[in-house]
CSV table of C-alpha atoms in Angstrom, one decimal:
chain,number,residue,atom,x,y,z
A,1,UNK,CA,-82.7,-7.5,25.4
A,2,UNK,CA,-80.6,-6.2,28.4
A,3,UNK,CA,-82.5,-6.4,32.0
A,4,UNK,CA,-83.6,-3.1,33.3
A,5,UNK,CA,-84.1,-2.5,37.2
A,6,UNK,CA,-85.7,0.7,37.9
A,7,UNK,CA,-86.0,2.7,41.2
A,8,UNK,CA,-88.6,4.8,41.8
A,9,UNK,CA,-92.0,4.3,40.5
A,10,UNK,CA,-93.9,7.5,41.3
A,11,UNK,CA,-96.0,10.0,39.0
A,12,UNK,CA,-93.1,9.8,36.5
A,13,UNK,CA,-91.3,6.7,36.8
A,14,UNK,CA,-94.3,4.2,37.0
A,15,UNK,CA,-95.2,5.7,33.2
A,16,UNK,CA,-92.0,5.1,32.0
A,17,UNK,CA,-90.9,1.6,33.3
A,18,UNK,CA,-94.7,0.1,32.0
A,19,UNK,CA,-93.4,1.7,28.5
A,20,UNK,CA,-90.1,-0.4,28.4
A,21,UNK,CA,-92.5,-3.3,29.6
A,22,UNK,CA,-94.5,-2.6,26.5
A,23,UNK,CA,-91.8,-2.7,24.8
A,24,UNK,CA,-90.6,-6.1,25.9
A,25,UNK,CA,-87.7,-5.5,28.4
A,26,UNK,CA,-87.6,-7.4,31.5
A,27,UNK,CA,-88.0,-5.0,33.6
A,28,UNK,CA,-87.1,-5.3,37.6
A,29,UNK,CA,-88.2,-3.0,40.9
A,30,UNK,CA,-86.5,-3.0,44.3
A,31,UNK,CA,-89.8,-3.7,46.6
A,32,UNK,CA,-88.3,-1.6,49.4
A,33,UNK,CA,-91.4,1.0,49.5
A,34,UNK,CA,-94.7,-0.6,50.1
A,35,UNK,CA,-96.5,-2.4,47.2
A,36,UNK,CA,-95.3,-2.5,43.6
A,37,UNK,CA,-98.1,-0.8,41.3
A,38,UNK,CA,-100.5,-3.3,40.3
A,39,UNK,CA,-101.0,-1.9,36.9
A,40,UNK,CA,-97.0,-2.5,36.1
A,41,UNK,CA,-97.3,-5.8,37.6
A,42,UNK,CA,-100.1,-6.8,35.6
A,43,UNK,CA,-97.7,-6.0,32.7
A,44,UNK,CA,-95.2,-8.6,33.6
A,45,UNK,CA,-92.5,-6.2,36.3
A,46,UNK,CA,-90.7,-8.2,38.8
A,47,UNK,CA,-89.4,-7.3,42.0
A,48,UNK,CA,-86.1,-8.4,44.1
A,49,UNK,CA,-85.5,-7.1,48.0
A,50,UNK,CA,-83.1,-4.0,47.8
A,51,UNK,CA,-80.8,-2.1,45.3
A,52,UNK,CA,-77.9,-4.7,45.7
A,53,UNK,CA,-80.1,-7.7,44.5
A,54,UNK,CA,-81.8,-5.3,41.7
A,55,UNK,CA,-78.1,-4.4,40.5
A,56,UNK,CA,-76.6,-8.1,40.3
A,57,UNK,CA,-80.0,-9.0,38.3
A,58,UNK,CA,-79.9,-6.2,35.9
A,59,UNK,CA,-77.6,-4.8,32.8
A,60,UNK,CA,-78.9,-1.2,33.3
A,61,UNK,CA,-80.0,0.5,36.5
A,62,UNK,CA,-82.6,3.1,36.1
A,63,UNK,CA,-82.9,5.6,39.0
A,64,UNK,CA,-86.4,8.2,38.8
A,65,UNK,CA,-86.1,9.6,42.7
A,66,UNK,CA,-87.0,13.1,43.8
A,67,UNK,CA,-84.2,14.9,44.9
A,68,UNK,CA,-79.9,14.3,45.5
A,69,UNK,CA,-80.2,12.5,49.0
A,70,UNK,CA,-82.3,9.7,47.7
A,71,UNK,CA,-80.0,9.4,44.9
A,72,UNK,CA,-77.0,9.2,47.2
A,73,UNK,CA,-78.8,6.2,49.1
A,74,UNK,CA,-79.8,4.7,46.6
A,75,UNK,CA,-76.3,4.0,45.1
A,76,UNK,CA,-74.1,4.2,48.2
A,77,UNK,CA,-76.4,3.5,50.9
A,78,UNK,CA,-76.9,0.6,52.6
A,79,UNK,CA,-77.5,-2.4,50.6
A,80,UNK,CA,-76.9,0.1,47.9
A,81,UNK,CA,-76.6,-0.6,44.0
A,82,UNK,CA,-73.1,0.3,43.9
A,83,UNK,CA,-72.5,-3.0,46.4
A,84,UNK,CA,-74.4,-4.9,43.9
A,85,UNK,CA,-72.7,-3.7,40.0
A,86,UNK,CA,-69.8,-5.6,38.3
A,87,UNK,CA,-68.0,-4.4,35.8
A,88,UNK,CA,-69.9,-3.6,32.3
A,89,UNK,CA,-73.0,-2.5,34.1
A,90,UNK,CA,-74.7,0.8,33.3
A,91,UNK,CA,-76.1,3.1,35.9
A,92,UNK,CA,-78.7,5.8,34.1
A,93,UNK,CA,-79.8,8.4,37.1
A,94,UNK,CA,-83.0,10.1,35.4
A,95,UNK,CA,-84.0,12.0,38.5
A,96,UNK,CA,-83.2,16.0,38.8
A,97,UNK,CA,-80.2,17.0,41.0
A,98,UNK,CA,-77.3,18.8,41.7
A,99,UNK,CA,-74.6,18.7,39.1
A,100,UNK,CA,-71.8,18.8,41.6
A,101,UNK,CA,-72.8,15.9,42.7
A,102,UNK,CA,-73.8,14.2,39.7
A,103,UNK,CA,-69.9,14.3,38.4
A,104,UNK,CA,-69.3,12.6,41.9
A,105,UNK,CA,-71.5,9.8,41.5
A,106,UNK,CA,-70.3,9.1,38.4
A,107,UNK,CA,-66.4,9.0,39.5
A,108,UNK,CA,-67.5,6.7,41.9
A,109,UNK,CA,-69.5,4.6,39.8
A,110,UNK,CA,-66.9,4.7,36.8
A,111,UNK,CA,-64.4,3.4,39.5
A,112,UNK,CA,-66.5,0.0,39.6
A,113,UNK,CA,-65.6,-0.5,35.8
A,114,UNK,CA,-69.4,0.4,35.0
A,115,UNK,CA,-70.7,3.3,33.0
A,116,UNK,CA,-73.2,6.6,34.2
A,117,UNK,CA,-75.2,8.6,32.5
A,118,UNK,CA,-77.4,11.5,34.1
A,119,UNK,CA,-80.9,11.8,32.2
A,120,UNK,CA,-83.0,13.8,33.8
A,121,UNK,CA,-86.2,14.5,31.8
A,122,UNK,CA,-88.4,17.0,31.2
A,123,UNK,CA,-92.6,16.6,29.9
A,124,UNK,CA,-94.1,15.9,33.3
A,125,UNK,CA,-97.0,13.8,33.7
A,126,UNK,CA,-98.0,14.1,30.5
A,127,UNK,CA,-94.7,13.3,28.6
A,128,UNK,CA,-93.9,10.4,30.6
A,129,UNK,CA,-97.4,8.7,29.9
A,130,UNK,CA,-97.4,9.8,25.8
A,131,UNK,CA,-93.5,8.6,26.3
A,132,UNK,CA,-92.8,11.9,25.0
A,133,UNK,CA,-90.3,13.2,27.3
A,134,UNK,CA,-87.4,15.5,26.2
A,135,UNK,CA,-84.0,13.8,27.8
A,136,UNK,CA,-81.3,15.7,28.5
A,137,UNK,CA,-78.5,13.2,28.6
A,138,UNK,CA,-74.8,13.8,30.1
A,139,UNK,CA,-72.1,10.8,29.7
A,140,UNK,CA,-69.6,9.5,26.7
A,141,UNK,CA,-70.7,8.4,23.5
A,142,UNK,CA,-70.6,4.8,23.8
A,143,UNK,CA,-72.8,4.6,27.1
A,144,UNK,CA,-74.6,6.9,25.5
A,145,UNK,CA,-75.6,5.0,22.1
A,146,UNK,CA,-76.1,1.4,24.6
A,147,UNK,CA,-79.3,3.8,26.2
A,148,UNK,CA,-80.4,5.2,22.9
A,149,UNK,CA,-82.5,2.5,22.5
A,150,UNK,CA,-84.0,2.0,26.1
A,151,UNK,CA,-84.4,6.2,26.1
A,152,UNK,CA,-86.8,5.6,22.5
A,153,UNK,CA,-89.4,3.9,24.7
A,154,UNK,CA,-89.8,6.8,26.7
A,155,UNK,CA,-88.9,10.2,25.4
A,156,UNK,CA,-88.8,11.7,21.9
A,157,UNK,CA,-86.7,14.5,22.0
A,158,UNK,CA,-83.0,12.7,23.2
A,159,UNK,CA,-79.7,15.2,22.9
A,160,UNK,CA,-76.3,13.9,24.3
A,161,UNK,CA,-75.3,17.5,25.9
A,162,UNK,CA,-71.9,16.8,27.0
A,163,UNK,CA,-70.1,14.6,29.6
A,164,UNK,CA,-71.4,13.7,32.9
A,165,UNK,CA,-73.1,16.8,34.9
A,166,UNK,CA,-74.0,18.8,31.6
A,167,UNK,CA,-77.7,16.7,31.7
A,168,UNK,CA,-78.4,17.7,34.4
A,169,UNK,CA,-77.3,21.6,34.1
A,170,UNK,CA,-79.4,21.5,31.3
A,171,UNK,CA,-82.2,20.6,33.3
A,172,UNK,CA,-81.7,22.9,36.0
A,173,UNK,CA,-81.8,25.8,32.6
A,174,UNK,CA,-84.7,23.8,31.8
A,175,UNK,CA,-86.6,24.3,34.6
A,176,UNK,CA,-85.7,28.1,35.1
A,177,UNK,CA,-87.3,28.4,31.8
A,178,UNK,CA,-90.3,26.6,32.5
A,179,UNK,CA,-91.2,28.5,36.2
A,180,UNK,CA,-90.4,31.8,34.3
A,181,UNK,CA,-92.8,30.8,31.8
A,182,UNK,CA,-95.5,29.5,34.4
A,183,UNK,CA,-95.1,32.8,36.3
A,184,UNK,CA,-96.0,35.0,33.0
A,185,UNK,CA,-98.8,33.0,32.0
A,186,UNK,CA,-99.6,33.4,35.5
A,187,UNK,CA,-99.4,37.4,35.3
A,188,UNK,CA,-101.4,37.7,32.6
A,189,UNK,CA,-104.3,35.5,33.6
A,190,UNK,CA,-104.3,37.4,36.6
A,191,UNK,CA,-104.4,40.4,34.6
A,192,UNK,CA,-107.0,39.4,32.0
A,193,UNK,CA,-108.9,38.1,34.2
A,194,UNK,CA,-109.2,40.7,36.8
A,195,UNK,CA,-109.6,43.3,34.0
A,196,UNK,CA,-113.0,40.8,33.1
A,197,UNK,CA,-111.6,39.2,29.9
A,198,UNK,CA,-112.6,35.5,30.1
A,199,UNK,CA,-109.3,33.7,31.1
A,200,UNK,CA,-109.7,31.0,28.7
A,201,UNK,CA,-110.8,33.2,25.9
A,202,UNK,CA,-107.6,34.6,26.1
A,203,UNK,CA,-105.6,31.7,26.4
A,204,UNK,CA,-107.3,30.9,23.3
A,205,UNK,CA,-106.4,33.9,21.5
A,206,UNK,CA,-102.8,34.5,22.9
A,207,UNK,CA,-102.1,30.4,21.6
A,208,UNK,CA,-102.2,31.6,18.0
A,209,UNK,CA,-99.7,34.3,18.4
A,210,UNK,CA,-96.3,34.7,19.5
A,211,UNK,CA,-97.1,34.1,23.3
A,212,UNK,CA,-97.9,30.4,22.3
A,213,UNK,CA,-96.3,28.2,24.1
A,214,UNK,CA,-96.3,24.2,25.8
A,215,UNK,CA,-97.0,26.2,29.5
A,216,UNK,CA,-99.6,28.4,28.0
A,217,UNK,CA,-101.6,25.6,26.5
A,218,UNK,CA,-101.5,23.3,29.7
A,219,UNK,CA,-100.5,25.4,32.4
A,220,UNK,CA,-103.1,28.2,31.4
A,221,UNK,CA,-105.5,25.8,31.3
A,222,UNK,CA,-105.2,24.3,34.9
A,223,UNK,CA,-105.0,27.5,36.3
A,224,UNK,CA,-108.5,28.8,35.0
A,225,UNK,CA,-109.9,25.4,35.6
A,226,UNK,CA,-108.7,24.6,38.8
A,227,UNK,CA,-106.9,21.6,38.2
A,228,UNK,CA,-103.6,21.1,40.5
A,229,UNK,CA,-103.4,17.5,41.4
A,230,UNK,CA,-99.8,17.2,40.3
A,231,UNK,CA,-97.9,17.0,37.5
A,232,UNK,CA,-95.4,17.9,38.9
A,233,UNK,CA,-95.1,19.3,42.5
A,234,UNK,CA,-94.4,22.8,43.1
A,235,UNK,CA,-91.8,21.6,45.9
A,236,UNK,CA,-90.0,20.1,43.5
A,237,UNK,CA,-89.9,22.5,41.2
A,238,UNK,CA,-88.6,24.8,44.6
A,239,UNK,CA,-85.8,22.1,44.5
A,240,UNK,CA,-84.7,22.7,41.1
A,241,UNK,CA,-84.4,26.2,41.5
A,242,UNK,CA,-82.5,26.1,44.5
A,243,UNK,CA,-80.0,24.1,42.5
A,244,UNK,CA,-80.3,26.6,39.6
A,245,UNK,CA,-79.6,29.5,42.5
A,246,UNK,CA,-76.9,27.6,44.2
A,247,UNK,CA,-75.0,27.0,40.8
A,248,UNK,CA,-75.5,30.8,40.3
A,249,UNK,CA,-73.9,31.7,43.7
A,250,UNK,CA,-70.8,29.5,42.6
A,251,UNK,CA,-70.6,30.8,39.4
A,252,UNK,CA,-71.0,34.6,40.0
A,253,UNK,CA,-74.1,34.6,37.6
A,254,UNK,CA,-77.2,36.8,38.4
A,255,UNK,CA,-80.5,35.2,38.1
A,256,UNK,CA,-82.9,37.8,39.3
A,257,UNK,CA,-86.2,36.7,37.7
A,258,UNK,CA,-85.7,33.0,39.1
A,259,UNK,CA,-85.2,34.4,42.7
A,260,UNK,CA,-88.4,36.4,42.5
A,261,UNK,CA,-90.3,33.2,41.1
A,262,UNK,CA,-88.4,30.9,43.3
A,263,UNK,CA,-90.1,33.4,46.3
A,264,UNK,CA,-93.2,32.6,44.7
A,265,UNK,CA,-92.9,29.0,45.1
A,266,UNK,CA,-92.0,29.7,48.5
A,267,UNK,CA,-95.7,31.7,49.2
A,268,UNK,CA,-97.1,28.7,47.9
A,269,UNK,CA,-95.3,26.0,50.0
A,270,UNK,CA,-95.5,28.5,53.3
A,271,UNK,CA,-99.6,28.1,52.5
A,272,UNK,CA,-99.7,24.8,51.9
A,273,UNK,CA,-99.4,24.3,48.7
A,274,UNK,CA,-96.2,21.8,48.6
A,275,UNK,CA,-97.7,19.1,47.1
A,276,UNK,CA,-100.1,21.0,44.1
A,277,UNK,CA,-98.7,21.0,40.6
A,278,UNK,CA,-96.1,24.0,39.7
A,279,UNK,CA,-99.4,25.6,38.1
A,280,UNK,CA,-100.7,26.4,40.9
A,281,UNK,CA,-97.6,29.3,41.1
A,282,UNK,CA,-100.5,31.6,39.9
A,283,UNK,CA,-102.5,31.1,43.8
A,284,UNK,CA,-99.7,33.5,45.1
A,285,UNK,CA,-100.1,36.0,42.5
A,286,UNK,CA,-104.1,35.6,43.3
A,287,UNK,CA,-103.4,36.3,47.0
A,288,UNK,CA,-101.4,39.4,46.2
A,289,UNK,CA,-104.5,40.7,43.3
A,290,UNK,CA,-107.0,39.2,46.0
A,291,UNK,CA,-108.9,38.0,43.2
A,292,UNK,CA,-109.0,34.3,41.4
A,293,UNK,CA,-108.6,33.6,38.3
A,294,UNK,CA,-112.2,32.9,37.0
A,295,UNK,CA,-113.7,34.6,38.9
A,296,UNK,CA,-116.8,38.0,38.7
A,297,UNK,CA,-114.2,41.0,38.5
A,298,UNK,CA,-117.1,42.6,40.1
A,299,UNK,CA,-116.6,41.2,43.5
A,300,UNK,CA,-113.3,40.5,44.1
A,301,UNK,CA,-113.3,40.1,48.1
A,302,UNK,CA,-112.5,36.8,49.3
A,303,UNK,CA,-111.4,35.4,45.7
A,304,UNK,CA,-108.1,34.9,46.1
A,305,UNK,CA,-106.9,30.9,47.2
């Protein structure tokens, strides 16, 4: 089995590297951030200092990071992973970012005889623990097929979309998708709720219908019980739409439901609410209702988060 090093074990990542662990890969981190998790260690994952020793130990190079930037350093930086590859290496970028830039890294990469693919993912929290994750792939075939198996371990749902940069502008339509659908659930809880319908009554209810939906059976849930330790972060989520708005600018394309949702994110990061899960969306409709979700319809002063 090919080596695996993997950068960025956060809320998704750690998930998914203990799955190819699981699974019997040798699986290697780049200890440049503080302590490895203990959990992964337990499980057998090594660690080497910096991305240019993780790329001259490892076959595939797995990157999970937050936004472009970190990507960037990651493979160009200093001591960066592109210093480390040789030819017949393949670079697999995971993480959410720009497509523009995507098709650069992987010129650049390509140049070094190695292969890229762009794989962002989409599931969350939740997919990347049930290693149920949909992954959007962009690349050529025979990269492509060489990840198959290394993708099985985490995701279920894995669709070769087209060459390099089309994974990740599926993702960015993925996650317009997903905040319009958080915001409508949001609306209607709202709604329901302030009306004096029992929020997760409805939820109930509106899951048997045509309304059902993935966001409507989680997300509704978290909103009427409070529960926003992310998931996944609302400022990320800001990110991806700022990408999905910047590709529309470019392309002379009109997205006017993801600017008004994208200004709800922004409500929510202006009051603090960076760091919640993308659920929590539904606090800024609550602040314009002055009410909360949940909460007595009959005294609605004060409700609102």
């Amino acid at each position: 089995m090919e080596k695996i090093g993997f950068v960025g074990l956060g809320i998704m990542g750690a998930p998914m590297a203990g799955h190819l662990l699981d699974a019997g890969y040798e699986v290697i981190a780049s200890d440049h951030r503080g302590a490895l998790p203990a959990e992964l260690v337990g499980k057998g994952l090594k660690s080497v200092t910096g991305h240019q020793a993780l790329a001259k130990a490892c076959d595939i190079i797995i990157l999970m990071v937050p936004d472009t930037p970190q990507v960037a350093d990651v493979l160009f930086g200093e001591n960066s992973v592109a210093s480390g590859l040789s030819k017949g290496k393949l670079v697999i970028d995971m993480s959410s970012i720009s497509p523009i830039e995507t098709k650069e890294f992987a010129k650049k990469i390509n140049a070094l005889g190695c292969d890229y693919l762009d794989a962002p993912v989409s599931g969350g929290e939740v997919g990347a623990k049930a290693a149920s994750l949909t992954i959007m792939v962009g690349g050529e075939d025979k990269p492509f097929e060489r990840a198959r198996p290394v993708f099985e371990k985490m995701g279920k749902n894995i669709t070769l979309v087209g060459p390099n940069g089309v994974g990740q502008t599926t993702k960015v339509a993925n996650q317009i998708v997903v905040a319009l659908t958080i915001e409508a659930v949001a609306e209607a809880l709202v709604f329901a709720s302030k009306a004096g319908a029992d929020p997760a009554k409805v939820r109930q209810a509106l899951m048997g219908g045509l309304a059902a939906s993935r966001i409507l059976e989680v997300h509704g849930e978290r909103m009427y019980k409070r529960t926003f330790a992310p998931g996944f972060r609302i400022e990320l989520h800001q990110k991806d739409l700022n990408l999905a708005l910047q590709g529309a600018k470019a392309l002379g394309v009109s997205l006017p439901n993801t600017s008004m949702t994208q200004e709800l994110f922004n409500s929510c990061v202006a009051n603090g609410g960076a760091r919640e899960d993308h659920s929590a969306l539904v606090r800024a409709l609550e602040r314009m209702a002055n009410f909360e979700v949940g909460s007595d319809a009959a005294d609605t002063k004060g409700k609102a988060a």
